Coordinates of C-alpha atoms (C1' of nucleotides) in Angstrom, one line a residue:
Chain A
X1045 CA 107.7 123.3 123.3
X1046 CA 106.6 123.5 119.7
X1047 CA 109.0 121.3 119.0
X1048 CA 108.7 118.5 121.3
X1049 CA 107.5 115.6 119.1
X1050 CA 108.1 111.9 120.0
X1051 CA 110.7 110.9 116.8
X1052 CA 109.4 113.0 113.4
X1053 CA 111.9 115.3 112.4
X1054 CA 109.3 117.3 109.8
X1055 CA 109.5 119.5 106.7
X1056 CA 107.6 122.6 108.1
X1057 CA 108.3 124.8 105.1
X1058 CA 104.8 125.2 102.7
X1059 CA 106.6 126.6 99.7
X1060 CA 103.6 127.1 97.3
X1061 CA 106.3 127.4 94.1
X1062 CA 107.5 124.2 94.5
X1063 CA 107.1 121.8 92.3
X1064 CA 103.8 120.2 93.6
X1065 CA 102.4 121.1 96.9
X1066 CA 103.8 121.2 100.5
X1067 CA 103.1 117.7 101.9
X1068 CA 103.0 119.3 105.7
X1069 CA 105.6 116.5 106.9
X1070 CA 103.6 113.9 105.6
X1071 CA 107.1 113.0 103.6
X1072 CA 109.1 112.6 106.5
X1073 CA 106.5 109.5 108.0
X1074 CA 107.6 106.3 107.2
X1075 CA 103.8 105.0 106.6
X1076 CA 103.8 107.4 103.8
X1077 CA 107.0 106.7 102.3
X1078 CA 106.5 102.9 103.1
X1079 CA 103.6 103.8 100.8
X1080 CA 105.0 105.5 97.8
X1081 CA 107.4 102.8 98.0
X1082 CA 105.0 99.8 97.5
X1083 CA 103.3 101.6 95.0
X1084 CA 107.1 102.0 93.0
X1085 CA 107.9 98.2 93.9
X1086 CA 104.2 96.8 92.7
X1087 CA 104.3 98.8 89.3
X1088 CA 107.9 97.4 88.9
X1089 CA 106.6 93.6 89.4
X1090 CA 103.3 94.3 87.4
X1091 CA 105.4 95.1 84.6
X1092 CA 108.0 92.5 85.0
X1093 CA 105.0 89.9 85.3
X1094 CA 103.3 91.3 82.5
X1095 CA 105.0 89.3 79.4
X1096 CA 103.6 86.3 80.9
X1097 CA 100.3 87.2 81.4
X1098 CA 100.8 87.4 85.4
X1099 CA 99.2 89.2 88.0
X1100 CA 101.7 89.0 91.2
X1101 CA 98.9 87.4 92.7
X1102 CA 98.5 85.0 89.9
X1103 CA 102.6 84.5 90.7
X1104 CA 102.5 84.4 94.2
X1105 CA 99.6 81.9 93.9
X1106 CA 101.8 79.1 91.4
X1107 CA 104.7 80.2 93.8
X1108 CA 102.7 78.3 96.7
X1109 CA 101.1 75.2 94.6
X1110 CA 104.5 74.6 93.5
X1111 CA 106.3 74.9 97.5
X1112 CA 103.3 72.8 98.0
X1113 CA 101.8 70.9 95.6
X1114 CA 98.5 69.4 96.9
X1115 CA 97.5 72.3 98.4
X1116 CA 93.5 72.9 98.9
X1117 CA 92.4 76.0 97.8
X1118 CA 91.7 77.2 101.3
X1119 CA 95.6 76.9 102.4
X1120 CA 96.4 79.4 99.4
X1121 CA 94.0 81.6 100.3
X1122 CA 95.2 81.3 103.9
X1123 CA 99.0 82.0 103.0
X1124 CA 98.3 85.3 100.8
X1125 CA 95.4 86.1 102.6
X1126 CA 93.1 86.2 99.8
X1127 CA 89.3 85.7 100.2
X1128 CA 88.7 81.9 99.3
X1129 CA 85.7 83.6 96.7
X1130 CA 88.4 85.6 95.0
X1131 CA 90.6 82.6 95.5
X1132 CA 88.0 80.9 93.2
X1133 CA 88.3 83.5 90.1
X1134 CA 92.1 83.1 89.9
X1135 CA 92.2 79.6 90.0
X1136 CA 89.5 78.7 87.3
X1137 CA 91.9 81.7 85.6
X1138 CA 94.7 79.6 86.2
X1139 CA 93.5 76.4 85.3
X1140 CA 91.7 77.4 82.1
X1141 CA 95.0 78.6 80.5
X1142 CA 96.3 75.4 81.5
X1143 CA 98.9 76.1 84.3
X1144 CA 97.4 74.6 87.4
X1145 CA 95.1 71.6 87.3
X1146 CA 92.1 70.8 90.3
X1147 CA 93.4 67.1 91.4
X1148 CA 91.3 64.9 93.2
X1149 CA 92.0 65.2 97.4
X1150 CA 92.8 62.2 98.8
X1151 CA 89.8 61.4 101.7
X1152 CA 88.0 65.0 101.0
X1153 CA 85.5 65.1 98.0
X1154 CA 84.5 68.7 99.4
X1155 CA 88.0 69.9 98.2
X1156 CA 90.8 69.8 95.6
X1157 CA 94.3 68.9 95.6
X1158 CA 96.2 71.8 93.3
X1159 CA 99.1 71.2 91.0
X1160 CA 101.1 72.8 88.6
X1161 CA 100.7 71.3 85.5
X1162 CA 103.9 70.7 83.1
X1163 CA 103.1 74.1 81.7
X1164 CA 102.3 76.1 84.3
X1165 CA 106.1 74.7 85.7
X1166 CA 107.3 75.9 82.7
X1167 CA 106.0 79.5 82.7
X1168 CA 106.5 80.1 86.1
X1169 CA 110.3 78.8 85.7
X1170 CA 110.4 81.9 83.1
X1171 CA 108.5 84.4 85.4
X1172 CA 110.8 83.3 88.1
X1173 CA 113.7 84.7 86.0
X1174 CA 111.4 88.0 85.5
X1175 CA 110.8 88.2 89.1
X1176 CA 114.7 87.7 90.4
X1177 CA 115.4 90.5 88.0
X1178 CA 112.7 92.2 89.5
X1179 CA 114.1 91.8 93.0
X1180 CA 117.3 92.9 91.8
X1181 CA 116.4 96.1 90.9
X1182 CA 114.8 96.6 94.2
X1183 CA 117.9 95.3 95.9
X1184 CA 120.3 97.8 93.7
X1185 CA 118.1 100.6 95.0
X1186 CA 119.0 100.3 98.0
X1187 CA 121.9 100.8 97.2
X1188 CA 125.0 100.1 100.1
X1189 CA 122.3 99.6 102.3
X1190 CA 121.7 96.3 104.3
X1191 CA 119.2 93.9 102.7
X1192 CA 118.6 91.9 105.7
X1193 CA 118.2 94.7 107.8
X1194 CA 115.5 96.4 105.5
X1195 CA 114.0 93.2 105.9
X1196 CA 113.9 93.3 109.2
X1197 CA 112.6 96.3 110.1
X1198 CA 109.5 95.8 107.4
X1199 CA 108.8 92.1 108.9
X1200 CA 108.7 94.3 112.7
X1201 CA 106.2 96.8 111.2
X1202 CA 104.5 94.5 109.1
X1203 CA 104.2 92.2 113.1
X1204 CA 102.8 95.9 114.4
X1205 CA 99.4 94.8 115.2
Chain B
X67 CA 124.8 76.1 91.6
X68 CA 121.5 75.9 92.6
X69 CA 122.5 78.4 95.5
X70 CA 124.2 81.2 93.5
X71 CA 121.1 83.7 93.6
X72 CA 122.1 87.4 93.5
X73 CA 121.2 88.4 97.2
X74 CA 118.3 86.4 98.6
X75 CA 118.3 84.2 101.4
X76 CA 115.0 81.7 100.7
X77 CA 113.1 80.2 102.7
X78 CA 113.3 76.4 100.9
X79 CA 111.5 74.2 103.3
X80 CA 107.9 73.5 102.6
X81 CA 106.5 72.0 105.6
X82 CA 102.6 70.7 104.7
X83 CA 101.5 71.1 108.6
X84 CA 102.6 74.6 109.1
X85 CA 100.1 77.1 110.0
X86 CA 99.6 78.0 106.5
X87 CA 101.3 76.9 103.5
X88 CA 104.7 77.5 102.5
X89 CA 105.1 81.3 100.8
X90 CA 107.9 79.3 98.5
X91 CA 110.5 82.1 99.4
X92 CA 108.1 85.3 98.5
X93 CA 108.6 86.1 102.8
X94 CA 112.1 87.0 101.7
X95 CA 111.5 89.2 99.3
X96 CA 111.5 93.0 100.6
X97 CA 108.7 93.6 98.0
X98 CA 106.4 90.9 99.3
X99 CA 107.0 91.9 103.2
X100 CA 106.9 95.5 102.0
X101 CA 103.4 94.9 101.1
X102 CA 102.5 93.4 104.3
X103 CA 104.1 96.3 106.5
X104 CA 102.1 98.8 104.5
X105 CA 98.8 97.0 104.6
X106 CA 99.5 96.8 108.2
X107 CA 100.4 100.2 109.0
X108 CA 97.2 101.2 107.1
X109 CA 95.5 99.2 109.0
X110 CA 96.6 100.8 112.0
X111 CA 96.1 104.2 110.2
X112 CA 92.4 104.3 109.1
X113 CA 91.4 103.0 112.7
X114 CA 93.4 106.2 114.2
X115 CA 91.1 108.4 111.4
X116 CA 88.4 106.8 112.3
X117 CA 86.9 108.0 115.4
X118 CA 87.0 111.7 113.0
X119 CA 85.4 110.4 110.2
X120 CA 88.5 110.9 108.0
X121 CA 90.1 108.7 105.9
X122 CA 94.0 108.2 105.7
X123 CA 93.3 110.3 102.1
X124 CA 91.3 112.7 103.5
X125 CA 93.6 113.9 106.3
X126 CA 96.5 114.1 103.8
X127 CA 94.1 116.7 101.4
X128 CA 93.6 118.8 104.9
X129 CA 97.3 118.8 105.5
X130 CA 98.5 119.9 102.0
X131 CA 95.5 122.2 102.5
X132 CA 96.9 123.5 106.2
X133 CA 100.1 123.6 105.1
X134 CA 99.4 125.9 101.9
X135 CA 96.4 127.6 102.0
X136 CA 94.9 128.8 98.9
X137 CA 95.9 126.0 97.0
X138 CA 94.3 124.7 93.7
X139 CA 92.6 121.8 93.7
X140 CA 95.1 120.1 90.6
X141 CA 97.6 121.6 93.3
X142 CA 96.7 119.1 95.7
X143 CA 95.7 116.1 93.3
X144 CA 99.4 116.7 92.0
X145 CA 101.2 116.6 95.3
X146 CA 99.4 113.2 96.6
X147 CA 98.9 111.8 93.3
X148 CA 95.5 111.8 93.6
X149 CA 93.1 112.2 89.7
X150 CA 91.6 115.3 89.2
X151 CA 88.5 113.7 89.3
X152 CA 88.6 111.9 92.2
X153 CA 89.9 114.6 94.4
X154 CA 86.3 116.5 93.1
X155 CA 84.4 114.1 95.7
X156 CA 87.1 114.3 98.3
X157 CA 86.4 117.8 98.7
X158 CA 82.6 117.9 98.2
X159 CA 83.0 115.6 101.4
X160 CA 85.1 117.4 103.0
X161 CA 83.3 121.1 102.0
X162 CA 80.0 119.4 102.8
X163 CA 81.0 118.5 106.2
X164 CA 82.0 122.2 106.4
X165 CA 85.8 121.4 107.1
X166 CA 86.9 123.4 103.8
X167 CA 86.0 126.1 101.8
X168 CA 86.3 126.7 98.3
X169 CA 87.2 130.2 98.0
X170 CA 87.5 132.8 95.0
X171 CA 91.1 132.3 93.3
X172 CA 92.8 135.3 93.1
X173 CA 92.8 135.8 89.2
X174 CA 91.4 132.9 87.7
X175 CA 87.9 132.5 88.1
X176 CA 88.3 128.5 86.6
X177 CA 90.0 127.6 89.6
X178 CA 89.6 127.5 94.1
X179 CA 91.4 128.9 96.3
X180 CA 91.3 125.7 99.2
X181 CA 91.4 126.5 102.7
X182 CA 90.6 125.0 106.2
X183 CA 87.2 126.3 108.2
X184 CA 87.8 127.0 111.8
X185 CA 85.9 123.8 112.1
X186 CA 88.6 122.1 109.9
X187 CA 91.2 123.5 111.4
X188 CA 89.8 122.1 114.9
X189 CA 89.2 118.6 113.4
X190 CA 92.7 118.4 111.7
X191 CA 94.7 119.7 115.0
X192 CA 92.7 116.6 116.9
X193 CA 93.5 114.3 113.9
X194 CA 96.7 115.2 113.7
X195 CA 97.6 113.7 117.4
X196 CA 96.0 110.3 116.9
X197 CA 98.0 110.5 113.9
X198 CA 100.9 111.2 115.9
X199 CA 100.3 108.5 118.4
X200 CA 99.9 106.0 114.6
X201 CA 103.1 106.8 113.9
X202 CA 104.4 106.1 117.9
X203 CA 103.2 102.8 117.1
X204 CA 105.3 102.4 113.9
X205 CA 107.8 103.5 115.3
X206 CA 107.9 101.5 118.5
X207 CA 107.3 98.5 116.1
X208 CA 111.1 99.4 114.8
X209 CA 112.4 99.1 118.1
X210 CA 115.8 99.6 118.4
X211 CA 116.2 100.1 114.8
X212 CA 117.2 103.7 113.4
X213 CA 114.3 105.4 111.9
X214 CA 116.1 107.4 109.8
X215 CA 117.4 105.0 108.0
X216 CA 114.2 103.0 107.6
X217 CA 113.5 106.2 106.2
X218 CA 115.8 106.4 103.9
X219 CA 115.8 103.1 102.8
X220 CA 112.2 103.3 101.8
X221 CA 112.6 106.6 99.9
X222 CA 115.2 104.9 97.9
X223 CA 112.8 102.2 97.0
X224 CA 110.0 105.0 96.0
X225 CA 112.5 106.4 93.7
X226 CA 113.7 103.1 92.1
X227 CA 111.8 103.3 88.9
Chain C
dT1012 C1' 76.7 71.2 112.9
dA1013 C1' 81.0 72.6 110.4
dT1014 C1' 83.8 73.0 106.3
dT1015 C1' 85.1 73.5 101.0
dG1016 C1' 84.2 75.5 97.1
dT1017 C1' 81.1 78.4 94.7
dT1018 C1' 77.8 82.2 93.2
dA1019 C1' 76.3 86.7 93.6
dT1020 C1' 77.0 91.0 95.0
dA1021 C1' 78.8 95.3 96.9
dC1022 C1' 82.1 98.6 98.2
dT1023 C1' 86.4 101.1 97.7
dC1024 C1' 90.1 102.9 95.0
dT1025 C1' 91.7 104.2 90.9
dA1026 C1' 91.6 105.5 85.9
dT1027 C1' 89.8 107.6 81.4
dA1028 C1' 86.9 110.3 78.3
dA1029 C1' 84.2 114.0 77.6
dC1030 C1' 81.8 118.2 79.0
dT1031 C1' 81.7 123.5 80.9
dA1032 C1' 83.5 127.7 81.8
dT1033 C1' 87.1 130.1 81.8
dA1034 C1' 91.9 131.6 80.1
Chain D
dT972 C1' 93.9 126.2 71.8
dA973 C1' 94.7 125.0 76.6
dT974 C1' 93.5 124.6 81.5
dA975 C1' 90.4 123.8 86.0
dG976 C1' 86.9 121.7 87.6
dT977 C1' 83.2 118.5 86.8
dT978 C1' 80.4 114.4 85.3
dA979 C1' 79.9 109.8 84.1
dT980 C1' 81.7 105.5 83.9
dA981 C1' 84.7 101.6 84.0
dG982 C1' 88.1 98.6 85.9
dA983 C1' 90.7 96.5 89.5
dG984 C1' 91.0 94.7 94.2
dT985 C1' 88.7 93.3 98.2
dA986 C1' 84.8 92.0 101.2
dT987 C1' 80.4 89.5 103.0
dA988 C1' 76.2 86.5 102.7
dA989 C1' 74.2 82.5 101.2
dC990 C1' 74.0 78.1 98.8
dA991 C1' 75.3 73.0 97.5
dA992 C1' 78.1 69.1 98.4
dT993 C1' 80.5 66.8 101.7
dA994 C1' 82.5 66.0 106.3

DNA sequence: TATTGTTATACTCTATAACTATA
DNA sequence: TATAGTTATAGAGTATAACAATA
């Protein structure tokens, strides 16, 4: 019976020469590993973003004004789930370097219309570049595996709730 | 040629009246959905922990621990990538709350020897099934899908830098 | 009364420098 | 001189409450 489990096949070996610590099967759960691998994808992108002075936040945020433009900043915070007061920061970030301007919304004074300005188009076309190589490198990790299907199954876990 | 992209299939419509604003193709990118499937199975995670007062850090330091007793504390920072100096506060938790010990190190009188109390041992055997019953839930989220590879596709990604 | 943006604030996680006691 | 643990601290990222202007 002591190996009945539901799925986990497990590491159960604790050997205390190897090279760091025995994990006790934690390595062989896919919320662990989904872990170490957002952690490897997020420095990647960090570093890719980082010539042009971008946050992926920061990225992700000029990726939705442009699919958008007009946007308030309510619906951005909406789409990436950030907190409309941390929403605030990175827009008045945004817009003092110049890359996103606070346009008047039409029939809501409460609110503002967002746009990319002619240089924020600009550097985002150039962090888009950054980015695809980015993605590319994620993509050739995976080596001959299916895309789409890795796709799928993180959209299914990420629907878990 | 404004379709030859390496791999990605974007999303290119930006509908204004969808719940939420267009992501502008970031919900096709396995980074960006890789992001959401951890934050959700964290999610998930730390309300399993809960109802033991563990956090999902805390029960990986009692499993290294469990699985290796005797280990140094650098040991166990090294294995879950957790600073020396943060794991200090971890474990004056964890000691305070009598679930582990910090024992004489055989040898060097610098370092501890870790190891579970009876009452961490106890506390870690019930953690260790809600855990289990997390990880049902991620895996039921996969459906039909095979684990394994999910697996394995994610421990590519965690190697890809 | 509800909503948008804002301010202030706090909490967690993570990271670094410097100290101590041993080695 | 180097290492294990510690202390203090700082920086992200994220979260909530409350306010002003507007709806």
């Amino acid at each position: 019976m002591s190996k009945s489990r539901t799925s986990a096949a497990r590491a159960e070996v604790a050997d205390i020469d190897s090279p760091g610590a025995a994990l006790g099967g934690l390595d062989a759960q896919v919320g662990f590993v989904l872990r170490l691998a957002q952690v490897a994808v997020f420095k990647d992108l960090i570093e890719a973003l980082r010539p042009f002075g971008l946050r992926p936040t920061d990225f992700s945020v000029l990726l939705v004004i442009e699919a958008t433009p007009g946007l308030k900043q309510q619906a951005v915070g909406e789409a990436l789930s950030i907190q409309r007061p941390n929403l605030v920061t990175i827009i008045d970030q945004l817009e003092g370097r110049g890359l996103v301007k606070r346009g008047a919304a039409p029939g809501d004074r409460r609110s503002y219309a967002l746009a990319l300005t002619p240089d924020g188009e600009k550097l985002l076309a150039q962090a888009k570049t950054a980015h695809m190589e980015h993605a590319d490198r994620v993509t050739a990790a995976l080596g001959d595996m299916d895309r789409q299907m890795v796709l799928e199954a993180l959209s299914r876990i990420a629907r878990m709730a």
